[in-house]
Coordinates of C-alpha atoms in Angstrom, one line a residue:
Chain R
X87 CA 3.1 15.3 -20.2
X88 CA 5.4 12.4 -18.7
X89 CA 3.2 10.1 -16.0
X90 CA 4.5 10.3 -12.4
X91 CA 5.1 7.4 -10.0
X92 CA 4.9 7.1 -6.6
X93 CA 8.1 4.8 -5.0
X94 CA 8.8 5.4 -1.6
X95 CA 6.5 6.2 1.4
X96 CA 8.0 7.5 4.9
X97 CA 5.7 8.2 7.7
X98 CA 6.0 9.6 11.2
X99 CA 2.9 9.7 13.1
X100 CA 1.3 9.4 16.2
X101 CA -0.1 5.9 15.0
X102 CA 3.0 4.5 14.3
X103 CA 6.9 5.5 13.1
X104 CA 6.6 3.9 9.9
X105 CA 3.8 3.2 7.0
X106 CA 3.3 0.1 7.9
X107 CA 2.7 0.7 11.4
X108 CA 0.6 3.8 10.3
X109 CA -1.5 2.2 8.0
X110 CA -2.3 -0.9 10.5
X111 CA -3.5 1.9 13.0
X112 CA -5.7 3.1 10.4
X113 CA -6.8 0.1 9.8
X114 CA -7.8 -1.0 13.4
X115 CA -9.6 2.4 13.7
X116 CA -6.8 3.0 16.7
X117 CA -6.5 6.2 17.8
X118 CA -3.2 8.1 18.3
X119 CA -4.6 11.2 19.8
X120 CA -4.0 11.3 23.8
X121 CA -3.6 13.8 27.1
X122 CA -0.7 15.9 26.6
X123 CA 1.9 16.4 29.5
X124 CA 1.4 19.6 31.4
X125 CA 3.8 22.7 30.0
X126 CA 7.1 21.3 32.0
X127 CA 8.7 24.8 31.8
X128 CA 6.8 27.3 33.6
X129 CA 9.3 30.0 34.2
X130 CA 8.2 33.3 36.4
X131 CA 4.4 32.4 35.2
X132 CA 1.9 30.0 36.4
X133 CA 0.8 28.2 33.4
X134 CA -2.7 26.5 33.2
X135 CA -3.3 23.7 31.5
X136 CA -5.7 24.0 28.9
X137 CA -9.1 21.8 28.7
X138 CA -8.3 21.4 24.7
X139 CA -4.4 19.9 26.0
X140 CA -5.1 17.0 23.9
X141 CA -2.8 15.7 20.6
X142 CA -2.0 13.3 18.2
X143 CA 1.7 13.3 20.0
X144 CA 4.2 11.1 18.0
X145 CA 6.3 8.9 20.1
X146 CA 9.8 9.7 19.2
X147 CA 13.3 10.6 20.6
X148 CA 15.4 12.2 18.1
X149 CA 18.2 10.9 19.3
X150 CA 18.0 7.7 18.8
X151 CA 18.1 9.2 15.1
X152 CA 20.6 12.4 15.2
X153 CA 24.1 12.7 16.8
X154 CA 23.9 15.2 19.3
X155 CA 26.0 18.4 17.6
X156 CA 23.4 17.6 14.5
X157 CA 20.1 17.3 16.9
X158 CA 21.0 20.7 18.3
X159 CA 20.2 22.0 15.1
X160 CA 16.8 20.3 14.3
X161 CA 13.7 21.3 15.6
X162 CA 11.3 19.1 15.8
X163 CA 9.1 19.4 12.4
X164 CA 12.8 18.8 10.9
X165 CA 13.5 15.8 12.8
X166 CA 10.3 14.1 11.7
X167 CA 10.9 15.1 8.3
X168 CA 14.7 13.5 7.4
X169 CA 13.5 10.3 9.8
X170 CA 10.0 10.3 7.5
X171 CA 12.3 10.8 4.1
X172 CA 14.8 8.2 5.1
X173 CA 12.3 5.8 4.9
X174 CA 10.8 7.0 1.6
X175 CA 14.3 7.3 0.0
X176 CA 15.2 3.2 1.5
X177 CA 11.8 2.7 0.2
X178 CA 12.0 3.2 -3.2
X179 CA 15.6 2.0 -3.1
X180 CA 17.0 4.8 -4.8
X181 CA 21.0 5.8 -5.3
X182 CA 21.1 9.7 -5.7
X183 CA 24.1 9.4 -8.5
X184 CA 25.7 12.5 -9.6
X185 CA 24.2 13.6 -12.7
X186 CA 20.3 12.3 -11.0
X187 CA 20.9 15.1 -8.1
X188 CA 20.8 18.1 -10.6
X189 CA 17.5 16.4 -11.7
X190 CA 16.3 16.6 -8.2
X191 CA 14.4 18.0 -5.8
X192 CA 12.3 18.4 -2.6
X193 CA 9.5 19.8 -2.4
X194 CA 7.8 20.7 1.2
X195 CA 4.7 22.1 3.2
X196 CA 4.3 23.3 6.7
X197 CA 2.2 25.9 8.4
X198 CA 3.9 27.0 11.5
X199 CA 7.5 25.3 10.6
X200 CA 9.7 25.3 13.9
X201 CA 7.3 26.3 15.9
X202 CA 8.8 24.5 18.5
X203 CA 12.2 26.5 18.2
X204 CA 9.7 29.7 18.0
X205 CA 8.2 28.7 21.1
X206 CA 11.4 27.9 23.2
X207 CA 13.1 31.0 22.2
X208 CA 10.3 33.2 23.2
X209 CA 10.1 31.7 26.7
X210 CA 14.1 32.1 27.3
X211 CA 13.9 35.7 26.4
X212 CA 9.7 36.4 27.8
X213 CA 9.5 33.6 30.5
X214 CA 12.8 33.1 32.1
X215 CA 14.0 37.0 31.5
X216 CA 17.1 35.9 29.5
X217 CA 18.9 37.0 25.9
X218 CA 20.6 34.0 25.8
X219 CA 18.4 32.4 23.0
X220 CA 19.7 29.4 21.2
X221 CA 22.6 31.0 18.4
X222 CA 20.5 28.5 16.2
X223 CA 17.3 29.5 16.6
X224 CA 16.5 31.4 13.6
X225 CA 18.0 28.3 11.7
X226 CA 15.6 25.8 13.1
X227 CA 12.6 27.7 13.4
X228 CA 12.8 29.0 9.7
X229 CA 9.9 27.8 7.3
X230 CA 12.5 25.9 4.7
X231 CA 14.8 24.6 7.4
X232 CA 12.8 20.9 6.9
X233 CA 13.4 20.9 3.0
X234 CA 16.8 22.2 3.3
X235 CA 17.7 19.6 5.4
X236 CA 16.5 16.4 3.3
X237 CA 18.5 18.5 0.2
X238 CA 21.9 18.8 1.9
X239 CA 21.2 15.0 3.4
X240 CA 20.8 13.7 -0.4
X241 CA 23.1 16.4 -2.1
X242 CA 19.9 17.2 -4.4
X243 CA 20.4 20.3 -6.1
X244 CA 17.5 20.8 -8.2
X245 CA 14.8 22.9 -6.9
X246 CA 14.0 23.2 -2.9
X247 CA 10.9 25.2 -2.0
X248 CA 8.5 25.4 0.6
X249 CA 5.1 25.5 0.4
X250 CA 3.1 27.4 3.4
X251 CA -0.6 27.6 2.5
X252 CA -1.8 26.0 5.7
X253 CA -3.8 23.2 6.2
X254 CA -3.0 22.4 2.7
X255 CA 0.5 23.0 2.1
X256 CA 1.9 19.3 1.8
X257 CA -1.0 18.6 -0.6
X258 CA 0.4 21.3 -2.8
X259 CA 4.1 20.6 -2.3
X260 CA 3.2 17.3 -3.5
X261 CA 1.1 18.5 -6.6
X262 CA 3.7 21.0 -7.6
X263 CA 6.2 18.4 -7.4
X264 CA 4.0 16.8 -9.7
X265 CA 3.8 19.0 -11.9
X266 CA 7.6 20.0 -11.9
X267 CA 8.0 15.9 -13.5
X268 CA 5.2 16.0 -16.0
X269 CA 6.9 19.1 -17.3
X270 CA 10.6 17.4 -17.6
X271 CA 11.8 20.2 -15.4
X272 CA 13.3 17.4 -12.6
X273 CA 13.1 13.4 -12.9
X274 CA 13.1 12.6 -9.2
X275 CA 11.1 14.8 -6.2
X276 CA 11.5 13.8 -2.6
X277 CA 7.7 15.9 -1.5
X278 CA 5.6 15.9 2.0
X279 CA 5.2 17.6 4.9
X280 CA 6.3 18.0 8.2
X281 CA 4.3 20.0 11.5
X282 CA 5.2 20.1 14.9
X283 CA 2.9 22.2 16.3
X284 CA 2.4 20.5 20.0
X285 CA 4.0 23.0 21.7
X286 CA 2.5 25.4 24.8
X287 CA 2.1 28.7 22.7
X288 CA 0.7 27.4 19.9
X289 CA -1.9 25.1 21.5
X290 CA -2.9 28.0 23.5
X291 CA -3.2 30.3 19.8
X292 CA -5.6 27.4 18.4
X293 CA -7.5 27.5 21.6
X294 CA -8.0 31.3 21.3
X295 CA -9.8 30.5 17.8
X296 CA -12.3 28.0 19.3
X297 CA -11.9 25.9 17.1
X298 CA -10.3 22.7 18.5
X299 CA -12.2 20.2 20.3
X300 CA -14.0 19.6 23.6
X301 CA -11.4 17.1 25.2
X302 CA -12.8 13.2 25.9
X303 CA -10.9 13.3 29.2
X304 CA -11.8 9.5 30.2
X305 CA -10.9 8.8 26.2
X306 CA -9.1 11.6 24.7
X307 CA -9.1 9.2 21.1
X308 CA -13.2 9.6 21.4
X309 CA -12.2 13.3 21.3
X310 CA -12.3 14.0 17.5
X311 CA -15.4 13.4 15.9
X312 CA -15.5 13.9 12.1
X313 CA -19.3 14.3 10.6
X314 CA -20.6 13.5 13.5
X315 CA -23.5 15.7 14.8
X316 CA -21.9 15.8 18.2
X317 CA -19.0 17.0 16.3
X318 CA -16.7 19.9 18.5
X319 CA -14.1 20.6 16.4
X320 CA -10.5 19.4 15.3
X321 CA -7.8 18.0 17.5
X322 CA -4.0 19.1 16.5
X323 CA -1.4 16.5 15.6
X324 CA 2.1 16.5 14.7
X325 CA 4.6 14.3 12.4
X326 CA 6.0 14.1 8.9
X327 CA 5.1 12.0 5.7
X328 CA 7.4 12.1 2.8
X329 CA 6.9 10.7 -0.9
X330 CA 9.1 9.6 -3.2
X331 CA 8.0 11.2 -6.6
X332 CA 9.4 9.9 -9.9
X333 CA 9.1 9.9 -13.6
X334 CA 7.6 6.8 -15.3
X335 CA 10.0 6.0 -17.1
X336 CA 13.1 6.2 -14.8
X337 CA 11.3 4.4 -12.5
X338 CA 10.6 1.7 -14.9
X339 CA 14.4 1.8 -16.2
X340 CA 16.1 1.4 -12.4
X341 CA 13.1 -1.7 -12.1
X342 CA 11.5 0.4 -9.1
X343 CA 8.1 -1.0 -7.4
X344 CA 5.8 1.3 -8.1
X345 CA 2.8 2.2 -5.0
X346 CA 0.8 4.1 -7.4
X347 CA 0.7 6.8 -10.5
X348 CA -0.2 9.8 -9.2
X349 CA -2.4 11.0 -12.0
X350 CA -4.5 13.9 -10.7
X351 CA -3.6 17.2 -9.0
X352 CA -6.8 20.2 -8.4
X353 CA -5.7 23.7 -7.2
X354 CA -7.6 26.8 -6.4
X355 CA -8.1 29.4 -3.8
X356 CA -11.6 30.7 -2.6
X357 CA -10.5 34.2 -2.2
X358 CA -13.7 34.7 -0.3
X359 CA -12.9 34.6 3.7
X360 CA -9.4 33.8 5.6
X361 CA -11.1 30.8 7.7
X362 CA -14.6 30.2 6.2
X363 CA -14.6 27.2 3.6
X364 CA -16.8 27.3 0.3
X365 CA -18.4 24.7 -1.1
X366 CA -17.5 26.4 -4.7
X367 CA -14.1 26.2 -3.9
X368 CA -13.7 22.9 -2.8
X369 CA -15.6 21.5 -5.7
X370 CA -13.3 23.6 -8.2
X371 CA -10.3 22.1 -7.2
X372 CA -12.0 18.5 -6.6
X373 CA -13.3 18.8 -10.3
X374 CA -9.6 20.3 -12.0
X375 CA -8.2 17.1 -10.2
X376 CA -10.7 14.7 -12.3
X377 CA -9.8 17.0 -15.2
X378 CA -6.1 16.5 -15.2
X379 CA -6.6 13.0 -14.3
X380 CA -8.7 12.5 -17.7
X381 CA -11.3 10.6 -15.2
X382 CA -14.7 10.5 -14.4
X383 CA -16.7 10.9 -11.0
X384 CA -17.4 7.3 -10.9
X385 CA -13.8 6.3 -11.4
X386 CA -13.0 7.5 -7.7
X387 CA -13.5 4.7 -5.3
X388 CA -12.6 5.9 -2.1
X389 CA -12.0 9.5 -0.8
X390 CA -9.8 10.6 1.8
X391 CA -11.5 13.7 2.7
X392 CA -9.9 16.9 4.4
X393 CA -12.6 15.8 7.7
X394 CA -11.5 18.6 10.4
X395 CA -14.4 17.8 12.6
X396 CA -15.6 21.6 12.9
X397 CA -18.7 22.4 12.2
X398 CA -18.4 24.3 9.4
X399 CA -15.3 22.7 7.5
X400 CA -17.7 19.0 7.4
X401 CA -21.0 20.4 6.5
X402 CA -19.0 22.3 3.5
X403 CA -16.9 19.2 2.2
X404 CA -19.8 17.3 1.9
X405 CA -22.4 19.6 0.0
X406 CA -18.8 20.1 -2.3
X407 CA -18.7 16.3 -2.9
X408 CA -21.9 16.2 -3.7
X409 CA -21.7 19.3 -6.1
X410 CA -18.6 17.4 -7.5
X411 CA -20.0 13.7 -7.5
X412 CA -23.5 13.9 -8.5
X413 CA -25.4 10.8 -7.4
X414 CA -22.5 9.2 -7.4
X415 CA -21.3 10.9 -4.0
X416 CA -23.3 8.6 -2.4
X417 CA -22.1 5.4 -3.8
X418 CA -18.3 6.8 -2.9
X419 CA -17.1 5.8 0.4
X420 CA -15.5 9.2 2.3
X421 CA -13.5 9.1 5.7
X422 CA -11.7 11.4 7.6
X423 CA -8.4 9.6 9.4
X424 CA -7.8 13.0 11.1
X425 CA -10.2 11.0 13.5
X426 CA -7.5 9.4 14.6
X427 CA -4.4 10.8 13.6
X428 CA -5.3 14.8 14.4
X429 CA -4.8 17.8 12.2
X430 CA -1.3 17.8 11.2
X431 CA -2.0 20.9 9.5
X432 CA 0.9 21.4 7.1
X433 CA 1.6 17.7 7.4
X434 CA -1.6 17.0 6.9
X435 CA -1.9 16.7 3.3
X436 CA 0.6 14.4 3.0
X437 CA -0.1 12.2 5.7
X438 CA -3.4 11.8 4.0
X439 CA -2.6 11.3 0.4
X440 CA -0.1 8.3 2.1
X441 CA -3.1 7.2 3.9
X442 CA -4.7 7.1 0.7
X443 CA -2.0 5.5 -1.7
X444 CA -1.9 2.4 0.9
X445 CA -5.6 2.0 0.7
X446 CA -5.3 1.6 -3.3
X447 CA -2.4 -0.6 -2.4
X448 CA -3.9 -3.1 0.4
X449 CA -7.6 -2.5 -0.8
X450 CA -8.7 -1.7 2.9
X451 CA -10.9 2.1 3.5
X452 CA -9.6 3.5 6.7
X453 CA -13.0 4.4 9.0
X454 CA -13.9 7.9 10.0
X455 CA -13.6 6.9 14.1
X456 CA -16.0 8.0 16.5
X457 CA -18.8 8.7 14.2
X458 CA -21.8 7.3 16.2
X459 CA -24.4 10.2 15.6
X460 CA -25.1 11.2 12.6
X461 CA -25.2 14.5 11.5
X462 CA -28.3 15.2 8.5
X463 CA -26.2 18.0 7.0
X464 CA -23.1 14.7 6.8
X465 CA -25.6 12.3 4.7
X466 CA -22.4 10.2 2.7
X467 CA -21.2 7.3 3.7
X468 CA -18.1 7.8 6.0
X469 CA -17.4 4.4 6.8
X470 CA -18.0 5.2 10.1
X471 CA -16.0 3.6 13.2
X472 CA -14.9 0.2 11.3
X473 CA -13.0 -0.2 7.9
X474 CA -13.8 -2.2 4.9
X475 CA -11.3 -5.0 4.1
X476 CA -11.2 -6.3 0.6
X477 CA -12.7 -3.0 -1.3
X478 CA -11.8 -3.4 -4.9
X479 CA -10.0 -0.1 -6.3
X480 CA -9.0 1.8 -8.7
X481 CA -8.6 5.2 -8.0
X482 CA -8.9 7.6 -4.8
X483 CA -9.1 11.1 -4.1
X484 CA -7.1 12.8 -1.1
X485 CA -8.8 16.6 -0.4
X486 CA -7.0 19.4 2.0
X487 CA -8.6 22.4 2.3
X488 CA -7.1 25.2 3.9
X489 CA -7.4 29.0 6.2
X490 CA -6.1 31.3 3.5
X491 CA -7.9 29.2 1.1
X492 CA -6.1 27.2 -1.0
X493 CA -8.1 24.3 -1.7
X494 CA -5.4 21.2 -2.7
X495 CA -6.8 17.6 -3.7
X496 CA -4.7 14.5 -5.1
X497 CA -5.9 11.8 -6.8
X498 CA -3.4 8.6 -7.6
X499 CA -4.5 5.4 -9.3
X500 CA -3.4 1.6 -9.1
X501 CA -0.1 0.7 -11.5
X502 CA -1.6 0.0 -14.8
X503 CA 1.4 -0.5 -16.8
Chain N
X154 CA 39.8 22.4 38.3
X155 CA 41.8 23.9 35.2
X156 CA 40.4 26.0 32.7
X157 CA 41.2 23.5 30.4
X158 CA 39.6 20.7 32.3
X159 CA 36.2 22.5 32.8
X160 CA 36.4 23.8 29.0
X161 CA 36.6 19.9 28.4
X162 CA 34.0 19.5 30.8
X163 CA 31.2 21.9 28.7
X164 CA 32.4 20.6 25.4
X165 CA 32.0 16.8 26.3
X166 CA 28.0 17.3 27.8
X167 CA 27.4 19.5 25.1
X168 CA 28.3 17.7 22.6
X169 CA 28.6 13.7 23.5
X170 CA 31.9 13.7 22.6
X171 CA 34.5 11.3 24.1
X172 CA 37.2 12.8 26.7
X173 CA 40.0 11.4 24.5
X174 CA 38.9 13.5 21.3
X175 CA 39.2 16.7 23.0
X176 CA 42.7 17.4 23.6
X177 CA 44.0 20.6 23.3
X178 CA 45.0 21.1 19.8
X179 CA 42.1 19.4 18.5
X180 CA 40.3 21.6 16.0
X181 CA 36.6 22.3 16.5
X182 CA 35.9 22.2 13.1
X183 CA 36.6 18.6 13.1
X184 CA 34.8 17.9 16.3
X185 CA 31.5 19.3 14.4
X186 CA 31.5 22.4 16.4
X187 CA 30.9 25.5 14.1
X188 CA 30.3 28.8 14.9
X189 CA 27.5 29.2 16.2
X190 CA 27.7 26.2 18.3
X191 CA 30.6 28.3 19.9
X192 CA 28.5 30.8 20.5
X193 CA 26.4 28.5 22.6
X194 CA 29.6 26.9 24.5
X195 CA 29.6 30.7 25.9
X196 CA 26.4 30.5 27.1
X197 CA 28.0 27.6 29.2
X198 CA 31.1 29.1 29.6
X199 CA 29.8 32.6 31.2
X200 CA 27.8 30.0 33.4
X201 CA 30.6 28.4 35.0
X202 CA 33.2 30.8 35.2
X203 CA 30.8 34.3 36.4
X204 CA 32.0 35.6 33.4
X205 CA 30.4 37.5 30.6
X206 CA 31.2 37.4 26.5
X207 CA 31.1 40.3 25.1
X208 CA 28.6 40.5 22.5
X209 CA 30.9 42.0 20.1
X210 CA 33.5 39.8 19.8
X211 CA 32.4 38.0 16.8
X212 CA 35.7 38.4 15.2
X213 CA 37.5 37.3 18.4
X214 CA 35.4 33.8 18.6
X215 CA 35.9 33.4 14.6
X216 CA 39.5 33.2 15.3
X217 CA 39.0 30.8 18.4
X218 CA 40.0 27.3 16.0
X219 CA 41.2 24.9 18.4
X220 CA 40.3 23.7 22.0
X221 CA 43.5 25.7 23.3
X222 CA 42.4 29.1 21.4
X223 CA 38.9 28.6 23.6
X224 CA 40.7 27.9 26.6
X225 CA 43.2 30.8 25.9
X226 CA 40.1 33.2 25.2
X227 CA 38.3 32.3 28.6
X228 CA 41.4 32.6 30.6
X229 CA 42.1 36.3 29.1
X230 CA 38.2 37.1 29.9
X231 CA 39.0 35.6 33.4
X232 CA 42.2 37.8 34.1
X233 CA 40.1 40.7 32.9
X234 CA 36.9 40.6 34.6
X235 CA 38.3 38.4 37.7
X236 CA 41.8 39.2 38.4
X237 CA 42.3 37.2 41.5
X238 CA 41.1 34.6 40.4
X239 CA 43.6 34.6 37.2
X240 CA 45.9 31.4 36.7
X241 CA 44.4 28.9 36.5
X242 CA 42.6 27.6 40.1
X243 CA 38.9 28.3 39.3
X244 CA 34.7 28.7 40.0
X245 CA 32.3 27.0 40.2

């Protein structure tokens, strides 16, 4: 199997438009999540604004990014994702030459893809009474519009799929991608996620299920609070993170700088319930990562773990790392940045495993924010409310679990050459 | 206001583009205006000039190739479903 590298990072996030920016978020424990504007369209209806109308909302105007005849055509999710895959491309300083784009691909996740588009075309034709929905609509809100928009950008015409498996989605577009370079198949994968899910009609479907949070009104940030025993549940986010995914070797040839080696990738579904998470499931696909990785427990030095902040999804994850870890779960430091950042659901995976590849890098463990009381069913150590600075590692975990249950988890490594 | 001059009108909010790109026999094509962004000018269009598209002229608006043929086309619709109104002097 040929060893994959990880060359360019892209991030668009409520904490910042840029890894950098991200990462120093993370860092500072800042949170991005905040009180979103009341529904501006109302049309014949009175709409109420929800008590859960909280978000990690991402600051950003697309235009600043797209012409105007290509905005039209972007929803939102897409939008985050070419601006997130620019920088990952500029990142890792790569020329798409001709023969290389037969050789490459993109690889994607999403849950609700333009669910924005989705949204605005069912109030034009519901809400305001009208047939006059956007000519483009089925364009931008489709699932693979995202992917198929970074391929036509780069002229890639190796494989472009799009992974929708929830909450997890990202996490396997990446590990699929992977795979797809171990195997020789392609040489260079442009893989992430993108989720815009912010929108009126889907805030008000994740309300119906109870499961978001009781919204901090004085301090929405306090909102989300993952392992905590005055936990609520999650708090939905939105953005895009992109990687740039690329065989050893041609990395090495072109003299590329080199994040991290992505070395481990753990798949499997629970195939037991469509929301309720097993603590089987999560600890077969946390164990077929250390497998493929060729590594033991106690190799893992930090773990970036999929941390929803409902009751059920934290109490799981952590009797799974303990199933996984052995005594060694609590020597490990685990965190959930979806304290800060929200659930980007289909994003989500990515966004994480970015988080992740930048702790390796800058040897700093984002906290799990807002964890103040504990919970004795949470008993690791989440590095609760500040990070370490300084943390010597060599190798971290990044887990997504998902509804549907596909159970996702990445583990990358420092560069050992 | 001409037909022309409002057509220019929709075309320049729409799309940002500069008044001096969009004469008359400048192709929509090269303006970045496909198909289906013409289909969305008509929402505009039916808008400003009380008119309405019918829905099945797909092959009529696929032949629509320049800023003329799209001024030509709303003027017909005009004569047709506002005759006294026909040449030129309009709406809104």
């Amino acid at each position: 199997m040929r060893r994959v590298a990880i060359t360019g990072l892209g991030v668009v996030s409520s904490l910042g438009n840029d890894p950098d920016a991200f990462f120093d978020s993370l860092a500072c424990g800042r949170s991005g999540i905040v009180a979103l504007p009341a529904p501006g369209k109302t049309g014949n209806q009175v709409l109420e604004t929800p008590a859960t109308h909280i978000g990690g909302a991402v600051a950003f105007d697309g235009a600043r990014f797209f012409p105007a005849p290509k905005l039209r055509m972007l929803d939102r999710a897409s939008q985050f994702a070419l601006v997130a895959a620019t920088q990952a491309v500029r990142d890792a300083d790569i020329d798409f030459d001709h023969p290389g784009r037969q050789r490459s691909g993109v690889f994607l996740g999403t849950g609700m893809g333009g669910a924005q588009s989705t949204d605005d075309g069912y109030f034009t034709l519901y809400a305001e009474g009208s047939a006059r929905v956007k000519p483009y609509s089925v364009l931008m809100a489709m699932t693979n519009a995202a992917a198929s928009w970074i391929g036509i950008e780069y002229g890639l015409t190796g494989p472009n799929l799009t992974y929708s498996t929830a909450c997890s989605s990202s996490a396997v577009a990446i590990g699929e991608a992977t795979r797809r370079i171990a195997n020789g198949e392609v040489d260079v994968m442009i893989a992430g996620g993108a989720e815009a899910p912010l929108n009126y009609g889907t805030l008000i479907a994740w309300d119906a299920m109870k499961t978001l949070a009781t919204a901090d009104l004085e301090d929405p940030g306090a909102s989300c609070k993952p392992f905590a025993k005055d936990r609520t549940g999650l708090v939905l986010g939105e953005g895009a993170a992109i990687v740039i995914l690329e065989e050893w070797q041609h990395a090495q040839a072109r003299g590329a700088r080199v994040h991290a080696e992505l070395v481990g990738y753990g798949l499997c579904t629970d195939a037991t319930h469509i929301t309720r998470p097993s603590v089987d499931g999560q600890t077969a696909a946390m164990r077929r990562a250390l497998e493929s990785a060729a590594m033991r427990p106690d190799a893992i030095g930090y773990i970036n773990a999929h941390g929803t902040a409902t009751l059920s999804n934290d109490a799981v994850e952590t009797a799974a790392i303990k199933q996984t870890f052995g005594a060694h779960a609590y020597c490990v430091p685990v965190s959930s940045t979806k304290s800060m950042h929200g659930h980007l659901l289909g994003a989500a995976g990515a966004l994480e495993f970015v988080a992740a590849v930048l702790a390796l890098e800058r040897h700093i463990i984002p906290p799990t924010i807002n964890l103040v009381v504990p919970d004795p069913e949470c008993d690791l150590d989440y590095v609760p409310c500040n990070a370490r600075i300084g943390v010597d590692l060599s190798a971290v975990m990044s887990n997504s679990f998902a509804f549907g249950g596909t159970n996702a988890v990445l583990i990358c490594r420092t560069v050992i050459a | 206001m001409t037909t022309l001059q409002s057509v220019q009108g929709i075309l320049q909010a729409s799309f940002e583009l500069a008044p001096e790109v969009l004469q008359p026999e400048a192709k929509l094509e090269d303006l970045a205006i496909d198909s289906l962004s013409v289909i969305e000018v008509m929402f505009a269009v039916e808008e400003k000039f009380q008119i309405v598209v019918p829905t099945k002229s797909m092959r009529l608006l696929a032949e629509i190739k320049t800023i003329r043929d799209l001024v030509a086309y709303v003027d017909a619709l005009i004569a047709e479903q506002h005759p006294a109104l026909a040449g030129g002097a309009v709406a809104t």
